[in-house]
mmCIF file of C-alpha atoms and ligand atoms in Angstrom:
data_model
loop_
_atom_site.group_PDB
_atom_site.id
_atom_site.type_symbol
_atom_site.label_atom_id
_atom_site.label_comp_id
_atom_site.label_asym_id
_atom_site.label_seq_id
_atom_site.Cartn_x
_atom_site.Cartn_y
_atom_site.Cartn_z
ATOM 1 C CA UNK O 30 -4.081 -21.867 -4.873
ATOM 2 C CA UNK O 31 -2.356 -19.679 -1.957
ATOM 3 C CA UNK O 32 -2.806 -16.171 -2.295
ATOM 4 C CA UNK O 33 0.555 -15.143 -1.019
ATOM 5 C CA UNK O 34 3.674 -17.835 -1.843
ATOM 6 C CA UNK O 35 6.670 -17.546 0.891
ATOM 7 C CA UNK O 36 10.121 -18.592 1.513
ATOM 8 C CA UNK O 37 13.419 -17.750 3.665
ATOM 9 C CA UNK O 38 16.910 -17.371 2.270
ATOM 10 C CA UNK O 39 19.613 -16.477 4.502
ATOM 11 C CA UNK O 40 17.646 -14.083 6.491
ATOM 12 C CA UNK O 41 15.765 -12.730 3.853
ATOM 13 C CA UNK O 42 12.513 -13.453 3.817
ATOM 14 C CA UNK O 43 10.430 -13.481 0.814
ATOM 15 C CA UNK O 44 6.591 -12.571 0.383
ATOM 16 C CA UNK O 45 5.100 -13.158 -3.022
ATOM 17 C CA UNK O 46 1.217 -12.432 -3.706
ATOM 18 C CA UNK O 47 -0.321 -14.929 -5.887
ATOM 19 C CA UNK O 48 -3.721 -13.995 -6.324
ATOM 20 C CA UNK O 49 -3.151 -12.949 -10.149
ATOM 21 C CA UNK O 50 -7.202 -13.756 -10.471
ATOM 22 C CA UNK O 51 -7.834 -10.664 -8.557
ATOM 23 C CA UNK O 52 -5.124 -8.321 -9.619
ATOM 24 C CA UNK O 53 -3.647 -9.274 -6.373
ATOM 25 C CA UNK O 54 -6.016 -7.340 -4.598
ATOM 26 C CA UNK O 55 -5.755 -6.920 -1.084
ATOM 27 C CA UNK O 56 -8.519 -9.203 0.224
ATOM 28 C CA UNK O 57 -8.775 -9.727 4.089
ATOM 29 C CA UNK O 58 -7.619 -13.382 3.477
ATOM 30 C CA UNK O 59 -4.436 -12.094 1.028
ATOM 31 C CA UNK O 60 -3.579 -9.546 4.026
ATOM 32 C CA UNK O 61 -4.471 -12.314 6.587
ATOM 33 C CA UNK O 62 -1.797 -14.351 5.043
ATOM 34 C CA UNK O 63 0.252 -11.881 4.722
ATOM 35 C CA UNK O 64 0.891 -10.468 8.222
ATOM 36 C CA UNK O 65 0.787 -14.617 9.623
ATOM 37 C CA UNK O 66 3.803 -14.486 7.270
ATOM 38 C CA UNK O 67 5.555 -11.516 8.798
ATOM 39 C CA UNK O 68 5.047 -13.507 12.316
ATOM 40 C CA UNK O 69 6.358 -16.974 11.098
ATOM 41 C CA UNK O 70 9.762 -14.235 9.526
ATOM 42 C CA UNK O 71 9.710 -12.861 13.163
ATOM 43 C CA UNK O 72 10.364 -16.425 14.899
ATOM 44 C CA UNK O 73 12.399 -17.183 12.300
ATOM 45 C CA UNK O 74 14.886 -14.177 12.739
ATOM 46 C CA UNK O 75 14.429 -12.934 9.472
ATOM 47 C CA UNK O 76 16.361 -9.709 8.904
ATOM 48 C CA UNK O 77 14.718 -8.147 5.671
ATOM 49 C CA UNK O 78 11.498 -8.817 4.142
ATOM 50 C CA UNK O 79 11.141 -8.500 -0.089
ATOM 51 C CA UNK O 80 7.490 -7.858 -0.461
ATOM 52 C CA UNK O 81 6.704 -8.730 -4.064
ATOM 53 C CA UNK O 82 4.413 -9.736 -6.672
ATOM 54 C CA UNK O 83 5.509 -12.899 -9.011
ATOM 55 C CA UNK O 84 8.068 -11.924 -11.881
ATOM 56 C CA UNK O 85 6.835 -10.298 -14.957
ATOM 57 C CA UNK O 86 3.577 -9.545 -13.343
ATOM 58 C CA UNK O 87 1.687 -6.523 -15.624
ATOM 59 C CA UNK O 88 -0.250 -5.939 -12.145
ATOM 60 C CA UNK O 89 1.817 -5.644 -8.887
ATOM 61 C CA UNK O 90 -1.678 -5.210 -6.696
ATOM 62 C CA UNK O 91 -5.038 -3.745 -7.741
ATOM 63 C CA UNK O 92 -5.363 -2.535 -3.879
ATOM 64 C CA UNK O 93 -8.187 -2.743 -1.629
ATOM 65 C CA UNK O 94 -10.648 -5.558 -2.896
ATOM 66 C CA UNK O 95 -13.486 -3.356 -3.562
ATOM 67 C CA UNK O 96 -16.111 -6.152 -3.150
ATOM 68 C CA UNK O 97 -15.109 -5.515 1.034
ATOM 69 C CA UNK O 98 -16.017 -2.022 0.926
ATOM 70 C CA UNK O 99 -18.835 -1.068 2.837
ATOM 71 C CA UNK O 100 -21.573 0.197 0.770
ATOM 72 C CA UNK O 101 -22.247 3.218 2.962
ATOM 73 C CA UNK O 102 -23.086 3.571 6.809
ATOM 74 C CA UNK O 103 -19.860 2.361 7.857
ATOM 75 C CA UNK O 104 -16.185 3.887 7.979
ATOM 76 C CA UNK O 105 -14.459 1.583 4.629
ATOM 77 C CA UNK O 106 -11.258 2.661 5.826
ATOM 78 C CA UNK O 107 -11.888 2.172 9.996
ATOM 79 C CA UNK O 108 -9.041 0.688 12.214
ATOM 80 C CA UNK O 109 -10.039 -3.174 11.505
ATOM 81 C CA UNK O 110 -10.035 -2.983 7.711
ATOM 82 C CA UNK O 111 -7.674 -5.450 6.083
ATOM 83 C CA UNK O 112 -5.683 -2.302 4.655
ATOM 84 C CA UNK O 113 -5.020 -0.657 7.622
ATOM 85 C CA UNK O 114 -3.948 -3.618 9.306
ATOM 86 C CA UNK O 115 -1.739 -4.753 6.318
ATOM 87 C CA UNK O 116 -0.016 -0.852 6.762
ATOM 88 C CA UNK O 117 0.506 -1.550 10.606
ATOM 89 C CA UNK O 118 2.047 -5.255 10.074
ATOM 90 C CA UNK O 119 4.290 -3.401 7.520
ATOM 91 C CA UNK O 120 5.294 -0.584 9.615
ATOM 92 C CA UNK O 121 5.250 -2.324 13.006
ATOM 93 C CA UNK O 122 7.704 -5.327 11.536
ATOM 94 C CA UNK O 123 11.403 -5.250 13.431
ATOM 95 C CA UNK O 124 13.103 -5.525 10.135
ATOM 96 C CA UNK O 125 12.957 -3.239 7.211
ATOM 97 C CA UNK O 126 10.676 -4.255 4.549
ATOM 98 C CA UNK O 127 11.394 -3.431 0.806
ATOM 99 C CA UNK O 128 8.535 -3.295 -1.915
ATOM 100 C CA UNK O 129 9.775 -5.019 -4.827
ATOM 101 C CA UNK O 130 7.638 -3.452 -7.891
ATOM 102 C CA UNK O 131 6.715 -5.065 -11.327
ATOM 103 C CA UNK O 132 3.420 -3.675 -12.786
ATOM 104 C CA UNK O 133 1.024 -1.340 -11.778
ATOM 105 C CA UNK O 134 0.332 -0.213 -8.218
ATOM 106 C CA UNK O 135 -3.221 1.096 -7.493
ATOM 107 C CA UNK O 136 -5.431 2.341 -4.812
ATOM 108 C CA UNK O 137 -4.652 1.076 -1.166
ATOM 109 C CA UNK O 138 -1.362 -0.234 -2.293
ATOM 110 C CA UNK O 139 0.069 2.504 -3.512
ATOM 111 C CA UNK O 140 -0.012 3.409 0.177
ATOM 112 C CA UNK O 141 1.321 -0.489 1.002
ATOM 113 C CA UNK O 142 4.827 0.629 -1.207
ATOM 114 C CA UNK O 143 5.016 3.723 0.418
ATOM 115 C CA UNK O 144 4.645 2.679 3.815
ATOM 116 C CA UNK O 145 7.362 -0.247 2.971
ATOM 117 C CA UNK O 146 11.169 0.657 4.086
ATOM 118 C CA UNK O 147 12.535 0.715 0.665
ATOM 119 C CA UNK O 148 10.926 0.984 -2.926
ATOM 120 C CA UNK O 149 12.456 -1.149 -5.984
ATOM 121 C CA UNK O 150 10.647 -0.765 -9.472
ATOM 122 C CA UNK O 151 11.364 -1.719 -12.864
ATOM 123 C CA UNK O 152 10.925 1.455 -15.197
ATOM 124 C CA UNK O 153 7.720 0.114 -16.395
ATOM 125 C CA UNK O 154 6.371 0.300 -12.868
ATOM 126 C CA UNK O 155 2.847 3.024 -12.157
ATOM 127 C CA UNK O 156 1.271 3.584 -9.429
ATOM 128 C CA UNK O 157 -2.179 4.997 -9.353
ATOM 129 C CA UNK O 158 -3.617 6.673 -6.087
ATOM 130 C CA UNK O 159 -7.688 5.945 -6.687
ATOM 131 C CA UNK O 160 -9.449 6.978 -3.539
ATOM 132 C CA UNK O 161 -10.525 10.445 -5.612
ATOM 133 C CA UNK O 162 -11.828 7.631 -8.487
ATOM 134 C CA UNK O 163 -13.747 5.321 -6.280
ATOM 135 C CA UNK O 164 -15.120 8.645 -3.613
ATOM 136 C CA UNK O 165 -13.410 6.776 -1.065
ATOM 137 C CA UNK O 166 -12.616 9.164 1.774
ATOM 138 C CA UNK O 167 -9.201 8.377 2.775
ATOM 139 C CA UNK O 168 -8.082 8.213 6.488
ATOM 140 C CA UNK O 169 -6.153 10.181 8.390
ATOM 141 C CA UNK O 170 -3.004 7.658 8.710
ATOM 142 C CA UNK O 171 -3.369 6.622 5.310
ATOM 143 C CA UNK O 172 -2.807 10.575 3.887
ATOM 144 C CA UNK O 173 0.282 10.512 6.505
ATOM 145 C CA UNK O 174 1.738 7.591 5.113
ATOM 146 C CA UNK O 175 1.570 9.578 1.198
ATOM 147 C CA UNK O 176 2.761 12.550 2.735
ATOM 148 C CA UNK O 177 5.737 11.119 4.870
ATOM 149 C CA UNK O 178 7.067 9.646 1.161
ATOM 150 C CA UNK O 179 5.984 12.236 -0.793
ATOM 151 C CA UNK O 180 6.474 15.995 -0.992
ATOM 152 C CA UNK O 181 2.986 17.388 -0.498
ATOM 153 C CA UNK O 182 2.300 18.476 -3.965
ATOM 154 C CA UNK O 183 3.317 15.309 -5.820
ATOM 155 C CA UNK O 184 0.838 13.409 -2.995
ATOM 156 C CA UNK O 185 -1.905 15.678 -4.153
ATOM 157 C CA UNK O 186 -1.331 15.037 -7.801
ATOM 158 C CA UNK O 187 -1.091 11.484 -7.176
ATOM 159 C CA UNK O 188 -4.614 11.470 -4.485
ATOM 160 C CA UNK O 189 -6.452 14.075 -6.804
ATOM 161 C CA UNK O 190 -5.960 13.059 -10.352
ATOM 162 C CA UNK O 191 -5.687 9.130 -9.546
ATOM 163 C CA UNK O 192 -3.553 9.287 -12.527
ATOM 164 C CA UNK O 193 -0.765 6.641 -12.663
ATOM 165 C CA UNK O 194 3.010 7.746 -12.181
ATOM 166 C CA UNK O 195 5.522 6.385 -13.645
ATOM 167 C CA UNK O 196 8.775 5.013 -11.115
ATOM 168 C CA UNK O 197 10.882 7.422 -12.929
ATOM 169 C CA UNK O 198 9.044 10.268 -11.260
ATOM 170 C CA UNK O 199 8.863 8.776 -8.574
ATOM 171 C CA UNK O 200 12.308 8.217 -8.320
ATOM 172 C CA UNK O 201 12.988 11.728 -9.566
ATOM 173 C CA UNK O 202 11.086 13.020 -6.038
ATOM 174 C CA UNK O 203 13.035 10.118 -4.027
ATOM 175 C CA UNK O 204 10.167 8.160 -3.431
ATOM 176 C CA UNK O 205 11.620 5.148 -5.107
ATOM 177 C CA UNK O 206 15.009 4.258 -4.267
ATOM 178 C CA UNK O 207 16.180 2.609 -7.350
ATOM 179 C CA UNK O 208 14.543 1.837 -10.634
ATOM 180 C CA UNK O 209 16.440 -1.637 -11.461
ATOM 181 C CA UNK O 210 15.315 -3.342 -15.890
ATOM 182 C CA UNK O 211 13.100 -6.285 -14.747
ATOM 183 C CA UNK O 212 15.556 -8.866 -15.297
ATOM 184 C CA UNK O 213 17.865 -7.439 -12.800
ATOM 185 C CA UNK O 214 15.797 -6.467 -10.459
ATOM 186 C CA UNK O 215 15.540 -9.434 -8.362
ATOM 187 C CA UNK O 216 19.244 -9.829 -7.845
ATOM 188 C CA UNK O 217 19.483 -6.117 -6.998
ATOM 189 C CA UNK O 218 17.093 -6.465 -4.590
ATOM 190 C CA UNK O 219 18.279 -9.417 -2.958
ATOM 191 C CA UNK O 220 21.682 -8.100 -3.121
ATOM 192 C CA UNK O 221 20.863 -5.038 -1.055
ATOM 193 C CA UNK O 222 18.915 -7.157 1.643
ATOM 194 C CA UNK O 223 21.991 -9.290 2.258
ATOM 195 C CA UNK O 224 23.952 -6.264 2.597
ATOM 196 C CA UNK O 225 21.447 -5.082 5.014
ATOM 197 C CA UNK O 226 21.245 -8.677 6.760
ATOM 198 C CA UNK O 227 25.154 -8.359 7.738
ATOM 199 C CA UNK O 228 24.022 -5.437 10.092
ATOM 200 C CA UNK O 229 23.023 -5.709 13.480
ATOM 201 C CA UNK O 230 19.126 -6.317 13.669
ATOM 202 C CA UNK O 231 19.063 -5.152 16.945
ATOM 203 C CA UNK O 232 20.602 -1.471 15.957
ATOM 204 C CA UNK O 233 18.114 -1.795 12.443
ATOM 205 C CA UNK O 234 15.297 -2.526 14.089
ATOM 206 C CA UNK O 235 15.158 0.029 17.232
ATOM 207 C CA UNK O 236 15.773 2.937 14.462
ATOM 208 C CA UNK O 237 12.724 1.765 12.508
ATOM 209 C CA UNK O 238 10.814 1.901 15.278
ATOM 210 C CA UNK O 239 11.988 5.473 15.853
ATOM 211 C CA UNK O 240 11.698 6.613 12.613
ATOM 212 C CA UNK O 241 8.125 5.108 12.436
ATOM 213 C CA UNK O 242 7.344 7.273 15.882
ATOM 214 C CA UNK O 243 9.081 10.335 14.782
ATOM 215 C CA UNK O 244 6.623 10.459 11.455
ATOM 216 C CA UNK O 245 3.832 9.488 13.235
ATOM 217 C CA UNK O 246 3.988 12.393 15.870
ATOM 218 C CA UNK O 247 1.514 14.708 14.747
ATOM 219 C CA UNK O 248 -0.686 17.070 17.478
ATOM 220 C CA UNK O 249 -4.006 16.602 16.313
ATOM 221 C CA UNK O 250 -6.940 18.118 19.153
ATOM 222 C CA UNK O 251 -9.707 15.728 19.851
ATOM 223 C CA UNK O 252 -12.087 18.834 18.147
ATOM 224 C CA UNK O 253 -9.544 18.088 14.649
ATOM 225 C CA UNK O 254 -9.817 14.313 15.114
ATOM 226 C CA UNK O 255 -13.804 14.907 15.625
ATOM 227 C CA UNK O 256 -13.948 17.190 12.487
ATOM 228 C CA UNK O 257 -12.138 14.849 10.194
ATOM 229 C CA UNK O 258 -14.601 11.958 11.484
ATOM 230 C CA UNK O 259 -17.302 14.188 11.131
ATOM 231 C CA UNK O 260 -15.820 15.151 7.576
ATOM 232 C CA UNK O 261 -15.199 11.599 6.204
ATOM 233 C CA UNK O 262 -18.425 9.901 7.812
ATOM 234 C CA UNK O 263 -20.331 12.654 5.326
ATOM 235 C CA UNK O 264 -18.056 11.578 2.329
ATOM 236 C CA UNK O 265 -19.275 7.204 2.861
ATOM 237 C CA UNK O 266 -22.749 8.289 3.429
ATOM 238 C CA UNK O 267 -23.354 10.203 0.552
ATOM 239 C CA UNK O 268 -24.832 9.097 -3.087
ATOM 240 C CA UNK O 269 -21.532 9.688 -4.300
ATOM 241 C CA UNK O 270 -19.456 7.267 -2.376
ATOM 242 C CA UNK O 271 -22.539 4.277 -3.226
ATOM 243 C CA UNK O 272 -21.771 5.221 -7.260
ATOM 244 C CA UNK O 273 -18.034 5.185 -6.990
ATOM 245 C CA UNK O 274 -18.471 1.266 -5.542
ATOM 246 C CA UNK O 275 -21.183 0.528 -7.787
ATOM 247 C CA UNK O 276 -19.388 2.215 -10.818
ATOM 248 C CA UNK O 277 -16.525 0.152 -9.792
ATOM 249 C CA UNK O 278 -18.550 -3.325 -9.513
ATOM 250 C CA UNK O 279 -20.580 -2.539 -12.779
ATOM 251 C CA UNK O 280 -17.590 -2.032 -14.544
ATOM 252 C CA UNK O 281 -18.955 2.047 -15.821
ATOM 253 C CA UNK O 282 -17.584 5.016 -14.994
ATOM 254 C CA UNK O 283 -18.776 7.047 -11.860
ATOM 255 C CA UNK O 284 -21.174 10.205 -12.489
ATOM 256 C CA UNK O 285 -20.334 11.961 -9.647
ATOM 257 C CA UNK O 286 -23.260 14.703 -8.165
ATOM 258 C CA UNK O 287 -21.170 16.545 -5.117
ATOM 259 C CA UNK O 288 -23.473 14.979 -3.007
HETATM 260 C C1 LCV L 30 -11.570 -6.415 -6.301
HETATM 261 C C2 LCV L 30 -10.626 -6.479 -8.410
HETATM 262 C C3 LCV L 30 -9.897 -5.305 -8.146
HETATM 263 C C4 LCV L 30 -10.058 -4.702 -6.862
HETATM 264 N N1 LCV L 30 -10.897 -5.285 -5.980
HETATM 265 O O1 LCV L 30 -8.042 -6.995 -15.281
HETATM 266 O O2 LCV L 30 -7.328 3.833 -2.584
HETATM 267 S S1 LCV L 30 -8.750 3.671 -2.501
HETATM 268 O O3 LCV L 30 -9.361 4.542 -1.513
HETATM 269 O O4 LCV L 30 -9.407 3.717 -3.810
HETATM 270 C C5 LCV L 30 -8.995 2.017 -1.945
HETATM 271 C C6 LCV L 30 -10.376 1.833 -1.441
HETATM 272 C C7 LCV L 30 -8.609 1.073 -3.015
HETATM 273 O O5 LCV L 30 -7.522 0.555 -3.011
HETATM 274 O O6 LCV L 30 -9.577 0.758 -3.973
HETATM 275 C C8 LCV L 30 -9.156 -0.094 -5.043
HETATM 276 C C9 LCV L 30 -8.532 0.804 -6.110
HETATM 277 N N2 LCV L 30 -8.088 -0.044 -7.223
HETATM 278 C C10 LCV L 30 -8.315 0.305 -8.525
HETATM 279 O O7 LCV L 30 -8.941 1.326 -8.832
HETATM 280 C C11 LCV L 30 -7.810 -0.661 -9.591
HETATM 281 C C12 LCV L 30 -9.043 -1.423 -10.103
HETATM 282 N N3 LCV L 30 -8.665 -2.439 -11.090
HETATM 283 C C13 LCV L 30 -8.337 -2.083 -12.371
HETATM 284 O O8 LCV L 30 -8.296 -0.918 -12.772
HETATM 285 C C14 LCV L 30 -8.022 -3.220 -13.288
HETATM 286 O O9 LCV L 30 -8.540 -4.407 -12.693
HETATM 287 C C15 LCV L 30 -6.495 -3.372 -13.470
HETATM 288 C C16 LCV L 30 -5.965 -2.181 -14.295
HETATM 289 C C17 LCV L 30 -5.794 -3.468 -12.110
HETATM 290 C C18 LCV L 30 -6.250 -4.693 -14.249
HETATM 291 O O10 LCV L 30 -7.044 -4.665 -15.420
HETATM 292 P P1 LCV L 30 -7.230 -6.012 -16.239
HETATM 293 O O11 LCV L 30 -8.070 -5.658 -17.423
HETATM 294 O O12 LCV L 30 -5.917 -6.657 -16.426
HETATM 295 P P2 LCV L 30 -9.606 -6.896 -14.893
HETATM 296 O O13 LCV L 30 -10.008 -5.480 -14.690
HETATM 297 O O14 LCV L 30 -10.394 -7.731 -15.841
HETATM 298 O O15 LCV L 30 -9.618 -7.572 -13.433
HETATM 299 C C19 LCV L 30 -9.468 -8.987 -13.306
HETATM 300 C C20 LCV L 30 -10.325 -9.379 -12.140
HETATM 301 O O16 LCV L 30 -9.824 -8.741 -10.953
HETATM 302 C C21 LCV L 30 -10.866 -8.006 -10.332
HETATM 303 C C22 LCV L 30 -11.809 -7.614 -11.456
HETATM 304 O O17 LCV L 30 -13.085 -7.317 -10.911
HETATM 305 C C23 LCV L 30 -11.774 -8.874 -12.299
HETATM 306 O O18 LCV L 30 -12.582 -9.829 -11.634
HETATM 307 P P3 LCV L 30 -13.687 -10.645 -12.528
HETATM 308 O O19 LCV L 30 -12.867 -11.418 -13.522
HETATM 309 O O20 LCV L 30 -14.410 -11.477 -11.508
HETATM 310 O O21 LCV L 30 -14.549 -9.578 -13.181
HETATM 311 N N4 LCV L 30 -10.315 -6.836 -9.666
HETATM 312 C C24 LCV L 30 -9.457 -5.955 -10.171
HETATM 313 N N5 LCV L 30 -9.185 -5.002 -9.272
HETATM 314 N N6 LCV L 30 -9.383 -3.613 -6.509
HETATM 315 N N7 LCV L 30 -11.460 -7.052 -7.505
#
């Protein structure tokens, strides 16, 4: 069974994950697939992608399969992981990309919707930031990505209480465009990608890429850059961040020690 299913419809190119065994969770293979989708919509000229889970799902993406996590030793969020490629495929595609939502949102993918172009969600729609959960010690581009869709304090609520929100507060702080009842949601969706489509990809796609520059321009020192390494290499090699992943995989909740 493929983990993502794909098709093309007058420009609009459609991503649906498929791995409903594992919440959808964002395996290396799932985000492999994923991003040799995004290149097959390139050649093809697609002009907006719908990124999506299948219709009615209760679970849009459990995030980052936890079973790739390093155990400790080793950055879990470093340049190579699946997730951070997945956000750079997203961000880096010509054409805008728009996160069609049904079900919850957790973890990792929470930050895949935000870093998407456009958010759709049915009102039923959460999304649950879990890094604070699991003692995962987020990255540097990953907190950008929360705080260029969120205002700061909602992106701390969401990052330190790992609470679910619904999409109306989302949409309340304009981090969701529209919150669409699931059985127009799809149509909506599509609608607004064809309206996009009759644009001019060219004009589209060389203001993403600004946008995506302007948010991304940050001075940051080499001694910052060097402290936050220094920071989050103390977070994955502590007891803590083993018990949040072996919490997780034991299916308890963490006991977490500070340390
Ligand atoms: C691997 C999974 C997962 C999963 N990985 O079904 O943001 S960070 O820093 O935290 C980042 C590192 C990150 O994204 O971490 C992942 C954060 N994700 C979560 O905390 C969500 C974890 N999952 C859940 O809370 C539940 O699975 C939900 C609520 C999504 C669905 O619950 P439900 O009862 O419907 P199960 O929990 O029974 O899950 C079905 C199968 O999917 C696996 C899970 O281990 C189970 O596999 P088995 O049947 O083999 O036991 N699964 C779920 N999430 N993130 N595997």
């Amino acid at each position: 069974m493929p983990q993502i299913l794909s098709d093309i419809n007058d420009g609009v190119g459609t991503i649906t994950l498929n791995y409903a065994a594992k919440c959808n969770a964002l395996s290396e293979q799932l985000v492999n697939a994923i991003a040799a989708t995004l290149n097959d919509f390139k050649d093809a000229g697609v002009r907006v992608a719908i990124l999506r889970a299948q219709p009615g799902a209760k679970v849009w993406s459990a995030g980052h399969d936890v079973a790739e996590l390093p155990i400790g030793g080793l950055d879990p969020l470093g340049w190579q992981d699946p997730l951070r490629i997945l956000i750079r495929e997203v961000e880096n595609f010509a054409a805008p990309v728009i996160a069609l939502i049904e079900g919850s949102v957790w973890g990792g993918a929470c930050e895949l919707v935000f870093a998407c172009d456009m958010l759709v969600a049915t009102p039923e729609a959460t999304f649950a930031a879990t890094p604070a959960k699991l003692g995962v010690p987020y990255n540097a581009t990953g907190l950008l990505t929360f705080l260029n869709a969120a205002p700061p304090h909602i992106a701390k609520e969401l990052l330190f209480t790992s609470r679910p929100m619904t999409a109306a507060r989302l949409e309340r702080h304009g981090i969701i465009n529209h919150v669409v009842p699931a059985g127009e949601i799809s149509e909506f969706t599509h609608d607004m990608a064809q309206t996009i489509a009759q644009n001019s990809p060219l004009a589209i796609g060389v203001m993403k890429e600004q946008l995506r520059i302007l948010a991304a321009a940050h001075a940051l020192s080499p001694a910052d850059f060097e402290r936050i390494q220094g920071l989050r290499r103390a977070v994955y090699n502590s007891r803590d961040y083993a018990e949040g992943i072996n919490a997780f995989k034991e299916k308890r909740l963490p006991v977490y020690l500070g340390k």
